[in-house]
CSV table of C-alpha atoms in Angstrom, one decimal:
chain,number,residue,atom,x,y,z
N,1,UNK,CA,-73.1,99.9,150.4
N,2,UNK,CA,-73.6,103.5,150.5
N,3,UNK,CA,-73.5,105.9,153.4
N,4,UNK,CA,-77.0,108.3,153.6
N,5,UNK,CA,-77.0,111.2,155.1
N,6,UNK,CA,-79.0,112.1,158.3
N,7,UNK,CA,-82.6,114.2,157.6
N,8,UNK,CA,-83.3,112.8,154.1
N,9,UNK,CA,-84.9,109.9,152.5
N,10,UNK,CA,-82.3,108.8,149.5
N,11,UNK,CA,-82.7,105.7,147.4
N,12,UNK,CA,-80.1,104.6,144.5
N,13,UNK,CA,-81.5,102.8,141.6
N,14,UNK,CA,-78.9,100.8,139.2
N,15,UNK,CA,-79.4,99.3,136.0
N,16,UNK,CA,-77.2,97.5,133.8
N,17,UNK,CA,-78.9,96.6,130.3
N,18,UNK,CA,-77.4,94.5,127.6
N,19,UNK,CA,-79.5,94.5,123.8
N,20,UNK,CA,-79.4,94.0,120.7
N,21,UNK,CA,-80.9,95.5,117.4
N,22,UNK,CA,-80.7,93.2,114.1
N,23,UNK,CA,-82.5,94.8,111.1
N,24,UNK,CA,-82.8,93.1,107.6
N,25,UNK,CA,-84.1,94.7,104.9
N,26,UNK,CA,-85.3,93.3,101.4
N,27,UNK,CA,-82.5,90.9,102.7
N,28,UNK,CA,-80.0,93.3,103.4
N,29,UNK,CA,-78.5,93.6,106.6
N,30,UNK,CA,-78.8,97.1,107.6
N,31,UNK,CA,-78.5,97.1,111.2
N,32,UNK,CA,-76.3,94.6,114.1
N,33,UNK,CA,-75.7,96.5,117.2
N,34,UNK,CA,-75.1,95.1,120.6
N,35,UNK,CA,-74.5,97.1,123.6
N,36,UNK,CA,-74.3,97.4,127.3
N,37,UNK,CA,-76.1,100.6,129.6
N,38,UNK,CA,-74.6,100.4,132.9
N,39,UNK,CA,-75.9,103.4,135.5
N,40,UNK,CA,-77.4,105.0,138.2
N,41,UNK,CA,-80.2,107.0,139.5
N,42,UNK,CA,-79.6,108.8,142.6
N,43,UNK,CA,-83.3,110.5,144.3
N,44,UNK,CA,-83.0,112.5,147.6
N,45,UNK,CA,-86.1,114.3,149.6
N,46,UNK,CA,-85.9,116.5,152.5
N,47,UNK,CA,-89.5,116.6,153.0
N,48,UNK,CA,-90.1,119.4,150.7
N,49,UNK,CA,-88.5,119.0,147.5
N,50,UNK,CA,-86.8,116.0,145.1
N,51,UNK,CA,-83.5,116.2,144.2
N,52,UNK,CA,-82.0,113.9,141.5
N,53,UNK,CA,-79.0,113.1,139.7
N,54,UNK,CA,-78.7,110.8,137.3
N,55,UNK,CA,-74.5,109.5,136.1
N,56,UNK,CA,-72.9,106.3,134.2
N,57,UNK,CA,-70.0,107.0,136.7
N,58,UNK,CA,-70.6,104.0,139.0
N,59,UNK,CA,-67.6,104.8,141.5
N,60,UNK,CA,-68.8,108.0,141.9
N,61,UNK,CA,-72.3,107.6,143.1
N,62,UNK,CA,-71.2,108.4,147.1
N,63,UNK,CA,-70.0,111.7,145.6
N,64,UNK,CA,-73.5,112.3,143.7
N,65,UNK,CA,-75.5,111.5,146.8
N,66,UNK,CA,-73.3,114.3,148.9
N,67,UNK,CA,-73.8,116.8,146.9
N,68,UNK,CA,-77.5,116.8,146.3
N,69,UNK,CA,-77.8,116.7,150.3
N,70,UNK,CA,-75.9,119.5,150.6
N,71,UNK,CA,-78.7,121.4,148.0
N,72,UNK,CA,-81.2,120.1,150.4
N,73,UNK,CA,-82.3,121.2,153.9
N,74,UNK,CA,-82.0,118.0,156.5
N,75,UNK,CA,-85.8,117.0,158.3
N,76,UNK,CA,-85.1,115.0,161.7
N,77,UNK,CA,-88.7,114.1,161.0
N,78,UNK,CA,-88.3,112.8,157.5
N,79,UNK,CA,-90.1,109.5,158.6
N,80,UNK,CA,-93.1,110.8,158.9
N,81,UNK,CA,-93.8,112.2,156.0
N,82,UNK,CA,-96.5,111.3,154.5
N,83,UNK,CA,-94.5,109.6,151.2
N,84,UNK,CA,-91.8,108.1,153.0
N,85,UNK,CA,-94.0,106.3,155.1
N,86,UNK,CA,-95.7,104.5,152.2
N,87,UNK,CA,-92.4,103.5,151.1
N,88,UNK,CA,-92.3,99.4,151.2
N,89,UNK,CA,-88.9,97.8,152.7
N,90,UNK,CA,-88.2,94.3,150.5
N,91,UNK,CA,-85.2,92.7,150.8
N,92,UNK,CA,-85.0,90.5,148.5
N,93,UNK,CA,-83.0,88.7,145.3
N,94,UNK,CA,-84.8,87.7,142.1
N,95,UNK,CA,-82.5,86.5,139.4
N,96,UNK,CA,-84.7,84.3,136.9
N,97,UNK,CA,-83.0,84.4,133.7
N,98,UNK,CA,-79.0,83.9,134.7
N,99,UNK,CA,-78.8,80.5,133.5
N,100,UNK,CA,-80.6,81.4,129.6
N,101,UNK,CA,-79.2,85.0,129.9
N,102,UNK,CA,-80.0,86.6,126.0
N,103,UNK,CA,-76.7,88.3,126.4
N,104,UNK,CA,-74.2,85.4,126.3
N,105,UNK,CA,-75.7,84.3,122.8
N,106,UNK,CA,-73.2,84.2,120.5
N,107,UNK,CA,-74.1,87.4,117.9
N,108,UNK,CA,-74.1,84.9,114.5
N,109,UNK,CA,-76.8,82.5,116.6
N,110,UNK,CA,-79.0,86.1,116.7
N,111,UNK,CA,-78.5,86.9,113.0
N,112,UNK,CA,-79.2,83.5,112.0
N,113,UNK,CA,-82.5,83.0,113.3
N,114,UNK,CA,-83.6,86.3,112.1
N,115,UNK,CA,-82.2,84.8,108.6
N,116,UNK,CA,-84.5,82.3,109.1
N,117,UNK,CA,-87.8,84.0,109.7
N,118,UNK,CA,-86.3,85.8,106.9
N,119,UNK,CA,-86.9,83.2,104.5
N,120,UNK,CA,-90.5,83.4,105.2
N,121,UNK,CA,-91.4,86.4,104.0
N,122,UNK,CA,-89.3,85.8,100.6
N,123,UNK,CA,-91.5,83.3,99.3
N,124,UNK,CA,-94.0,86.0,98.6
N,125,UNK,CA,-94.0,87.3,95.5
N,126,UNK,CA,-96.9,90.1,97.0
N,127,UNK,CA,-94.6,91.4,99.6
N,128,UNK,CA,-93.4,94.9,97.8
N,129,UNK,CA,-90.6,95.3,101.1
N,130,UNK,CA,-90.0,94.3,103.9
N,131,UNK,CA,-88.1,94.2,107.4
N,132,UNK,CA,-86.8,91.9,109.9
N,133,UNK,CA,-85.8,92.6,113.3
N,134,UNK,CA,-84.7,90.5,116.2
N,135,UNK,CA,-84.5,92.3,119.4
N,136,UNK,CA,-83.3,91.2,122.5
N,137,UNK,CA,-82.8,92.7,126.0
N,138,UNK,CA,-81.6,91.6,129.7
N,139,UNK,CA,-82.2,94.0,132.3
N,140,UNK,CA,-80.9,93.8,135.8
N,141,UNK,CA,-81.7,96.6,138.6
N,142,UNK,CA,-80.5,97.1,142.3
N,143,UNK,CA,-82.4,99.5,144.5
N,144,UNK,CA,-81.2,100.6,147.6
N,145,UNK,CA,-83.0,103.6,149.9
N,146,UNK,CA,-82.0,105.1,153.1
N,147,UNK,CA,-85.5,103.7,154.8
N,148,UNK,CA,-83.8,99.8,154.1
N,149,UNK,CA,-85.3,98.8,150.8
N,150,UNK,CA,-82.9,96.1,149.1
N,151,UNK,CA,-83.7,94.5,145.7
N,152,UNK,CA,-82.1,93.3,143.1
N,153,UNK,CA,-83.9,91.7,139.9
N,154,UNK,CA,-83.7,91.1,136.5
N,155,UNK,CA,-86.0,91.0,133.4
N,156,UNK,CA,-85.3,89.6,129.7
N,157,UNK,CA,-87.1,89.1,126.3
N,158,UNK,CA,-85.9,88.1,122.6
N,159,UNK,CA,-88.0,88.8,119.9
N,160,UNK,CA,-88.6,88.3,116.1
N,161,UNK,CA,-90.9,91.1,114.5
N,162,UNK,CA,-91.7,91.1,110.8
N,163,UNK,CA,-92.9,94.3,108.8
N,164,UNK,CA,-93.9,93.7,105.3
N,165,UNK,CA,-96.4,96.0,103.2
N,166,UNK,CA,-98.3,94.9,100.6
N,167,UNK,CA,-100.1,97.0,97.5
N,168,UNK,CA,-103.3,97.0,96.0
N,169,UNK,CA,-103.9,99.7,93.7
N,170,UNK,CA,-101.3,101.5,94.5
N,171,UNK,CA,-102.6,101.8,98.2
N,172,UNK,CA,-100.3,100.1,101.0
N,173,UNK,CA,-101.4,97.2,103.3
N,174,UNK,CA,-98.8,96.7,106.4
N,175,UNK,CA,-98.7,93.8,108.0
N,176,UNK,CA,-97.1,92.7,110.7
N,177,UNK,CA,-95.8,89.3,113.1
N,178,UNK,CA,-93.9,89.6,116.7
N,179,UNK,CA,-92.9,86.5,118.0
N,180,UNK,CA,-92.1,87.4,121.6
N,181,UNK,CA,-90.2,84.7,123.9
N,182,UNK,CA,-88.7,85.2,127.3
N,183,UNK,CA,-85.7,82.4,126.2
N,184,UNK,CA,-83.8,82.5,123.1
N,185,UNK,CA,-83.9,78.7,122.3
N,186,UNK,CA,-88.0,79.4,122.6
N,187,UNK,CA,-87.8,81.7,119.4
N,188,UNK,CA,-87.2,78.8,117.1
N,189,UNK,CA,-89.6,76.7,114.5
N,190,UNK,CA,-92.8,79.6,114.5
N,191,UNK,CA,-92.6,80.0,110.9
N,192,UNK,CA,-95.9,78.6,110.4
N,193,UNK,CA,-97.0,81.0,112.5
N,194,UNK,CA,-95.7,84.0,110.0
N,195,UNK,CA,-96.7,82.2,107.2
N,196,UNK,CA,-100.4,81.9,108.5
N,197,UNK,CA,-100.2,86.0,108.9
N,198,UNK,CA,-99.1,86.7,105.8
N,199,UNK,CA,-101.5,84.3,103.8
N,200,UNK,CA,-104.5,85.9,105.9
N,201,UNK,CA,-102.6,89.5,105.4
N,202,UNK,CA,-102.3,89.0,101.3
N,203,UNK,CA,-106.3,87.3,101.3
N,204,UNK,CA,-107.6,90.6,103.0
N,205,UNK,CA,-106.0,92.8,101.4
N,206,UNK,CA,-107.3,91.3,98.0
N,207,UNK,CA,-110.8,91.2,99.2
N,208,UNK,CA,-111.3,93.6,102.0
N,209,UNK,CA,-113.9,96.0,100.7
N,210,UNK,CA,-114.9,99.7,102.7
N,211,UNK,CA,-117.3,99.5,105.3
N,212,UNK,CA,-120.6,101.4,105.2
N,213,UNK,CA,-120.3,103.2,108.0
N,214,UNK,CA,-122.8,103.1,110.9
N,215,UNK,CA,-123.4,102.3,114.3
N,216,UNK,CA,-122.1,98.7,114.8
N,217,UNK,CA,-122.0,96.0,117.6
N,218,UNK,CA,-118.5,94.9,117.0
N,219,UNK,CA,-116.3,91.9,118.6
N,220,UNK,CA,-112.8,92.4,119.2
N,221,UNK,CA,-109.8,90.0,119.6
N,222,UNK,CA,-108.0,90.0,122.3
N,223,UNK,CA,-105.2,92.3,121.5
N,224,UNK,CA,-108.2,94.7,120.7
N,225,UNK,CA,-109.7,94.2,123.9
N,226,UNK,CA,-106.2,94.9,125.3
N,227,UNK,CA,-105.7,98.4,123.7
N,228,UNK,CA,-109.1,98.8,124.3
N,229,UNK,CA,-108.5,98.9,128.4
N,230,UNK,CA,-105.3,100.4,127.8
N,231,UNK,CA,-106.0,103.4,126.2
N,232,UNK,CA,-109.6,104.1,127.5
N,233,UNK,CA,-109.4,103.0,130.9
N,234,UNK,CA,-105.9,102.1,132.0
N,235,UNK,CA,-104.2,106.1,131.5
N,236,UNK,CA,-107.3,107.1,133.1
N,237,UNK,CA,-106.3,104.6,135.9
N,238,UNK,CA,-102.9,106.4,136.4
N,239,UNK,CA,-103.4,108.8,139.6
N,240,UNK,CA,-101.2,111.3,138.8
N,241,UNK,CA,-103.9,112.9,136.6
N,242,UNK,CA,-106.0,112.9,139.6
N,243,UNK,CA,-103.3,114.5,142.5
N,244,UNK,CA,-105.1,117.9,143.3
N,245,UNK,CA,-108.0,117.6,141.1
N,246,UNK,CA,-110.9,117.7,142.9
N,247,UNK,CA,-113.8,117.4,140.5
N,248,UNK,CA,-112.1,114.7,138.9
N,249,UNK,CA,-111.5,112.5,142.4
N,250,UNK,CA,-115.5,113.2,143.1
N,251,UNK,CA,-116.0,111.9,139.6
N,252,UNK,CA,-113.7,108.9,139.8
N,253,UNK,CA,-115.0,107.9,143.4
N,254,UNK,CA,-114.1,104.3,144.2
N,255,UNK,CA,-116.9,102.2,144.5
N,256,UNK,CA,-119.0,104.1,141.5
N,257,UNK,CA,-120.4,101.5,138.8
N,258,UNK,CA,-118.7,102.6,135.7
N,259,UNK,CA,-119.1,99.7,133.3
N,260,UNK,CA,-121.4,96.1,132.9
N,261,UNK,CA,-121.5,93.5,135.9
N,262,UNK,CA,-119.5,91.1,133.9
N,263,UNK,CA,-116.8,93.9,133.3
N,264,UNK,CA,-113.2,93.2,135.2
N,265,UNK,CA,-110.0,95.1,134.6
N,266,UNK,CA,-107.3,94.3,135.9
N,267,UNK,CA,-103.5,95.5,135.6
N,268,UNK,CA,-100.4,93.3,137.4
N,269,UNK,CA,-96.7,93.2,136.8
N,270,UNK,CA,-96.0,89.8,138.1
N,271,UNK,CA,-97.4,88.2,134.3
N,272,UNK,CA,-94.0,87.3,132.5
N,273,UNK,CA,-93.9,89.2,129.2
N,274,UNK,CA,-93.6,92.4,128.3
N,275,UNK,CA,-95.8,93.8,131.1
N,276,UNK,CA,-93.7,91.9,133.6
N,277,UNK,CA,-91.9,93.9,136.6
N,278,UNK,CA,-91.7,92.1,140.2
N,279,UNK,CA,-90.7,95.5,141.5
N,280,UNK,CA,-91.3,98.8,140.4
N,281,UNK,CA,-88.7,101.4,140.2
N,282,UNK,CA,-88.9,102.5,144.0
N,283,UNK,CA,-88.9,98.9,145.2
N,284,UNK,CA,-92.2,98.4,145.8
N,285,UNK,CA,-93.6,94.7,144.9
N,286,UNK,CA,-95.2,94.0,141.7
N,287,UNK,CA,-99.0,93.2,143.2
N,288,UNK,CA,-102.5,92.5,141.0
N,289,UNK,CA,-104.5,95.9,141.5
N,290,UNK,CA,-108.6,95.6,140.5
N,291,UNK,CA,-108.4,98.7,138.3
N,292,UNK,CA,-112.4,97.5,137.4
N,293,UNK,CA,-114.1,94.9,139.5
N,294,UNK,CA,-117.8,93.7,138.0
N,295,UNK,CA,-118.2,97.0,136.5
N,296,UNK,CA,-117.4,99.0,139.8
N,297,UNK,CA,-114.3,101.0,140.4
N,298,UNK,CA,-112.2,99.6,142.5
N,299,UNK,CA,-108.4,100.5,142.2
N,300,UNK,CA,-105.9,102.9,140.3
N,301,UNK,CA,-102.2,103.0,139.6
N,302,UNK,CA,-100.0,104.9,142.6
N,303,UNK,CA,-96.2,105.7,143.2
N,304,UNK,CA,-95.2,106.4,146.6
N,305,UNK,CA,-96.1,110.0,146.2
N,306,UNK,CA,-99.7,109.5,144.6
N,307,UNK,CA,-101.0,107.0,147.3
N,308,UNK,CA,-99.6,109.5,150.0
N,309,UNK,CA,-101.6,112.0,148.1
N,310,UNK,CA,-105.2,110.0,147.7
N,311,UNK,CA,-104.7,107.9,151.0
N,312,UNK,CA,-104.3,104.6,148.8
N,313,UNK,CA,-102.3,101.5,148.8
N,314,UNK,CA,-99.4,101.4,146.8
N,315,UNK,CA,-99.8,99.2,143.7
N,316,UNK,CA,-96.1,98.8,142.0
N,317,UNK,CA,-96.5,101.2,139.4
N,318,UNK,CA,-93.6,103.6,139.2
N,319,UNK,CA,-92.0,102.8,136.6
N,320,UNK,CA,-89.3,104.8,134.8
N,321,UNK,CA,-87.7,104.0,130.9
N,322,UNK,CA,-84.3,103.7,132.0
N,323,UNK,CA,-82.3,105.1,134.9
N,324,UNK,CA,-81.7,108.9,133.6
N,325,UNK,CA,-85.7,109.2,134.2
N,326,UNK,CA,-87.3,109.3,137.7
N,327,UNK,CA,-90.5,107.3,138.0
N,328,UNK,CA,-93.8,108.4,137.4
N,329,UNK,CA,-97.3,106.1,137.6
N,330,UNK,CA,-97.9,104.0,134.5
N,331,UNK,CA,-99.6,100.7,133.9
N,332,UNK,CA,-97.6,97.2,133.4
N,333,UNK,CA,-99.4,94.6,131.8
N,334,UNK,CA,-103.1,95.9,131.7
N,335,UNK,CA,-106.3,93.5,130.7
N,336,UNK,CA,-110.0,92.5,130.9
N,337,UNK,CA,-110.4,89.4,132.6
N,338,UNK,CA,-112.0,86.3,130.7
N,339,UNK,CA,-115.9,85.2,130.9
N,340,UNK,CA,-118.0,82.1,130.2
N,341,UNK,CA,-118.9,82.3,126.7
N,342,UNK,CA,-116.8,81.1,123.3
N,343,UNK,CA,-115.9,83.7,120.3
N,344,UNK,CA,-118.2,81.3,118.6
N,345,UNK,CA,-121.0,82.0,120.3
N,346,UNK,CA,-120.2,85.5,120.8
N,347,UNK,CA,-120.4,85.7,117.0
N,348,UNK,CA,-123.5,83.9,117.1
N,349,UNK,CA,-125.3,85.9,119.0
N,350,UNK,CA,-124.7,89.0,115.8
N,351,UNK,CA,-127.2,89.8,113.5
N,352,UNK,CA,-125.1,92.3,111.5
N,353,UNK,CA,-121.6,93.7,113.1
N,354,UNK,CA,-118.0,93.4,112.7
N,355,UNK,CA,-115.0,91.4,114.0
N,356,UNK,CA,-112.0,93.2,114.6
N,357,UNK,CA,-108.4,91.3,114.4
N,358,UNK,CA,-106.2,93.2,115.0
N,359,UNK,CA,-105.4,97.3,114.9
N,360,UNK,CA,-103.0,99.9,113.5
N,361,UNK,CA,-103.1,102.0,116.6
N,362,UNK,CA,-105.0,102.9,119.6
N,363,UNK,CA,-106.1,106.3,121.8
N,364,UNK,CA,-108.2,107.9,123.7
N,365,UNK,CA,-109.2,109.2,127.5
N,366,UNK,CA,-112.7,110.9,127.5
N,367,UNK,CA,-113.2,109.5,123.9
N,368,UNK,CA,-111.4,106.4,122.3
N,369,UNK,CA,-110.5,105.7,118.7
N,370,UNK,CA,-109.1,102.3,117.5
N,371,UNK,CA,-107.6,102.2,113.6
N,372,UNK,CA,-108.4,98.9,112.5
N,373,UNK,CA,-105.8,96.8,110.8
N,374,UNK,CA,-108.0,93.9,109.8
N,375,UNK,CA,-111.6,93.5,110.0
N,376,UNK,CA,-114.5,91.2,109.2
N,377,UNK,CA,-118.5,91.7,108.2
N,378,UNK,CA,-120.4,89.4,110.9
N,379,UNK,CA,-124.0,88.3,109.0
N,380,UNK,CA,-126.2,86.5,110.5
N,381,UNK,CA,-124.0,85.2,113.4
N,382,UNK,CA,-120.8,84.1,110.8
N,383,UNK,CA,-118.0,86.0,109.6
N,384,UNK,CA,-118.2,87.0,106.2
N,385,UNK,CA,-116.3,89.4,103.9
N,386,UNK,CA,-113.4,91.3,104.7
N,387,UNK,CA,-114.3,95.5,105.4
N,388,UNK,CA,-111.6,98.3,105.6
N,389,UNK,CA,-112.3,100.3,108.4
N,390,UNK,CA,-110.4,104.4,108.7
N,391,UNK,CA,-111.5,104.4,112.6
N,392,UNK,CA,-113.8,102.6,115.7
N,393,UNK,CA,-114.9,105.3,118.3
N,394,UNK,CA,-117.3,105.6,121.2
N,395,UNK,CA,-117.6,107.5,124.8
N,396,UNK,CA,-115.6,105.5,127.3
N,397,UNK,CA,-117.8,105.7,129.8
N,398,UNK,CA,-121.1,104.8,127.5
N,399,UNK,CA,-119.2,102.0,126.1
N,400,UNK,CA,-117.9,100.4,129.2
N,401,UNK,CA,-121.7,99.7,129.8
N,402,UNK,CA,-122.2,98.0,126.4
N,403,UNK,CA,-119.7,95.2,126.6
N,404,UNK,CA,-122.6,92.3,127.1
N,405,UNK,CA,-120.0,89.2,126.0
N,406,UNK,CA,-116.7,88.3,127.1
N,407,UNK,CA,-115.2,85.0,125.8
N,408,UNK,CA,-113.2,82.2,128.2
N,409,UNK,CA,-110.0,82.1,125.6
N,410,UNK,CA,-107.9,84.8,126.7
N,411,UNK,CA,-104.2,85.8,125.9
N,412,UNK,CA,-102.0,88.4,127.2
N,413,UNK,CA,-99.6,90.2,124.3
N,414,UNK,CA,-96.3,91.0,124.4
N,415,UNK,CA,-94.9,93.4,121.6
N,416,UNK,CA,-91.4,93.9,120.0
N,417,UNK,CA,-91.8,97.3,119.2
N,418,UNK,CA,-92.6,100.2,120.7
N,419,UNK,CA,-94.5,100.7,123.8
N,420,UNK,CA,-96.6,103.2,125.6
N,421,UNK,CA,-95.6,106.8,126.1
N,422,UNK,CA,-96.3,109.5,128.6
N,423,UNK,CA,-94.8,112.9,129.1
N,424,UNK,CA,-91.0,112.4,127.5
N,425,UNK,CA,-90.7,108.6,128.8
N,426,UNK,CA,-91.2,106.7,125.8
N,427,UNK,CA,-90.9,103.6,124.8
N,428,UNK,CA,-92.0,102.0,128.2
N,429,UNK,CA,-92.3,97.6,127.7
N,430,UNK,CA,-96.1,97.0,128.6
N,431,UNK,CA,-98.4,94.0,128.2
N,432,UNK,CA,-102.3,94.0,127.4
N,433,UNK,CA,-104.6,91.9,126.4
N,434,UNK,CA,-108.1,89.9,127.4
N,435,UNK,CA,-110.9,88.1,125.8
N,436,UNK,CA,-112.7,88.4,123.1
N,437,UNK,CA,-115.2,91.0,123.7
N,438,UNK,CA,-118.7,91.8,122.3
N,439,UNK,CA,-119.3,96.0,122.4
N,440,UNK,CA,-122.9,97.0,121.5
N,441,UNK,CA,-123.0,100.8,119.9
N,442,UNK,CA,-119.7,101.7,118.4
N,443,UNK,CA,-119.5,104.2,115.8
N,444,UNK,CA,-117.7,102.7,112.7
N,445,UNK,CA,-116.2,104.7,109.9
């Protein structure tokens, strides 16, 4: 397909995106864009330094990979580097979604079952505003690289994601639904599901009353748990942060216990939703990396040029946001595995704590914070009134030792919105998720 030059490892990554962007407001359509991204990614290394380009110019990508070798200084030996040599060679096709592509759905289908989720949120006479979006994308990459690597793939989601706020003396409550479905015929009849949110949304924020702060055993839900590993654990997973730190590689020494015995946390992109990549951006295969295995360290994230650097395995976690970014280590979909017990008995076993729903937001690396969206009073093992909470925070490392319950229901989230950022690559599509999960010691404000 293309001709590499002699002395360098080049790889070529193409991507052609199709989405679409609906936006309602109040009932007013304010937004219906569709579009198509075609372009390419061009990376050359000589064995000293990257050179990249980055053009929409399909038929001129030959041109683009000339001229960067002629910047560059040719290495008979470029094999052995270190890097290259991790470099996987697949060969393979994996086009799952060409028979339910999102992208030949007529536009008026689109519009009309946003329309319909639409109708949910007017029935509400609490609702002060609102938004409706349905989002939709199809992605499909090629990668190429002078070492042989071949690959071509595609990924897809369609989504519904409501954004209402509600008000209670004359402070906002915002609540939220996504309804997040790989097939477009798959987003149709949830509206119960929205109208259970927004009943629960308008109860709480009618009841909910301010904690009293203190020191708390608290239980999230899973997509707590999931932010919870994401933010405190998973960015600390990411190896980058580690390349030529030394005190922090004797610190983060694989095989040191770092959390409880029943503590496993794992992060994979071969889980279909939003996490879901079966190769990352150099071609490497998606595989299931053990970031925490029963509370021991036992894996991190790596590109090419991270697990040349630490002497790891690579993992499938260079990932870029679209093909004018080259790829740097971030997670995919990223959760705690399940346990034995139920969120009943998990609940049970609380003499005074809280229950965490859901959340605003999420941070943290030395020290994590979660905003609470909704939360519960736990009395005497049974959820009781509804608490506003500003902030949940703790020491990672204390509080990976304090998790003493996780439940067997589990679910992995998919989002509509957003994603995770690092450096100038935001939004990235991840998945997280997990368990319920009991945390002994949180600080609760």
């Amino acid at each position: 397909m293309y001709r590499f030059p002699e002395g360098f490892y080049t790889d070529v990554r193409e991507e052609t995106v199709h989405s679409t962007m609906i936006t309602i407001e109040n009932g007013v359509l304010k937004e219906n864009k569709t579009k198509e991204e075609k372009g390419v990614i061009i990376r050359l290394y000589d064995g000293r330094k990257w050179f990249i380009s980055s053009t929409t110019e399909l038929d001129k990508v030959q041109e683009e990979i000339d001229s960067l070798a002629k910047m560059a200084v040719p290495c008979p030996e470029i094999g052995e580097d270190p890097v290259i040599k991790k470099y996987e060679v697949n060969r393979e096709t994996r086009l799952c979604y060409g028979d339910c592509d999102v992208s030949k759905i007529p536009n008026d289908k689109k519009l009309a079952m946003a329309e319909t989720y639409c109708e949910c949120l007017r029935e509400y006479s609490q609702i002060q505003r609102w938004r409706m979006y349905y989002l939709d994308n199809h992605t499909q990459k090629h990668i190429v690289s002078s070492k042989g690597c071949d690959v071509t793939f595609d990924t897809q989601n369609c989504c519904i994601a409501a954004r209402y706020v509600l008000m209670k003396d004359d402070k906002p409550f915002y609540g939220s639904k996504d309804i997040y479905r790989i097939k477009f015929d798959e987003l149709s009849g949830h509206e119960e599901i929205l109208h259970d949110v927004v009943k629960e949304d308008i109860a709480y924020n009618e009841n909910a009353v301010l904690v009293e702060p203190g020191d708390y055993t608290c239980i999230f839900a899973p997509a707590v748990t999931g932010v919870f590993a994401h933010e405190s654990f998973g960015h600390k997973s990411e190896s980058d942060f580690m390349v030529g730190d030394e005190s922090m590689k004797k610190e983060w020494a694989i095989g040191t216990r770092v959390g409880a015995h029943l503590l496993n946390i794992v992060d994979t992109g071969l889980e279909e939703g939003s996490g879901y990549v079966p190769f990352d951006d150099e071609g490497t295969r998606a595989k299931k990396t053990y970031l925490i295995k029963e509370g021991i360290l036992s894996g991190r994230l790596h590109s090419a040029l991270t697990a040349a650097a630490l002497e790891e395995d690579l993992t499938g976690n260079a990932r870029a946001i679209s093909f004018q970014f080259e790829p740097i280590v971030r997670m995919t979909a990223t959760y705690v595995e399940p346990g034995d017990s139920t969120k009943e008995e998990l609940i049970a076993g609380v003499k005074k704590g809280i229950y965490i729903l859901d959340y605003r937001h999420g941070s943290g690396m030395s020290t994590f914070t979660i905003a609470p969206n909704k939360a519960y009073m736990i009395r005497d093992g049974k959820l009781a009134e509804p608490v506003k909470i500003s902030v949940v925070t703790g020491n990672v490392m204390s509080t990976l030792h304090e998790i003493d319950g996780l439940s067997k229901e589990f679910e992995l989230c998919s989002f509509a919105l957003g994603g995770c950022g690092k450096m100038e690559q935001y939004p990235l599509r991840v998945g997280l998720g997990g368990p319920y999960m009991r945390v002994n010691h949180l600080t609760v404000q």
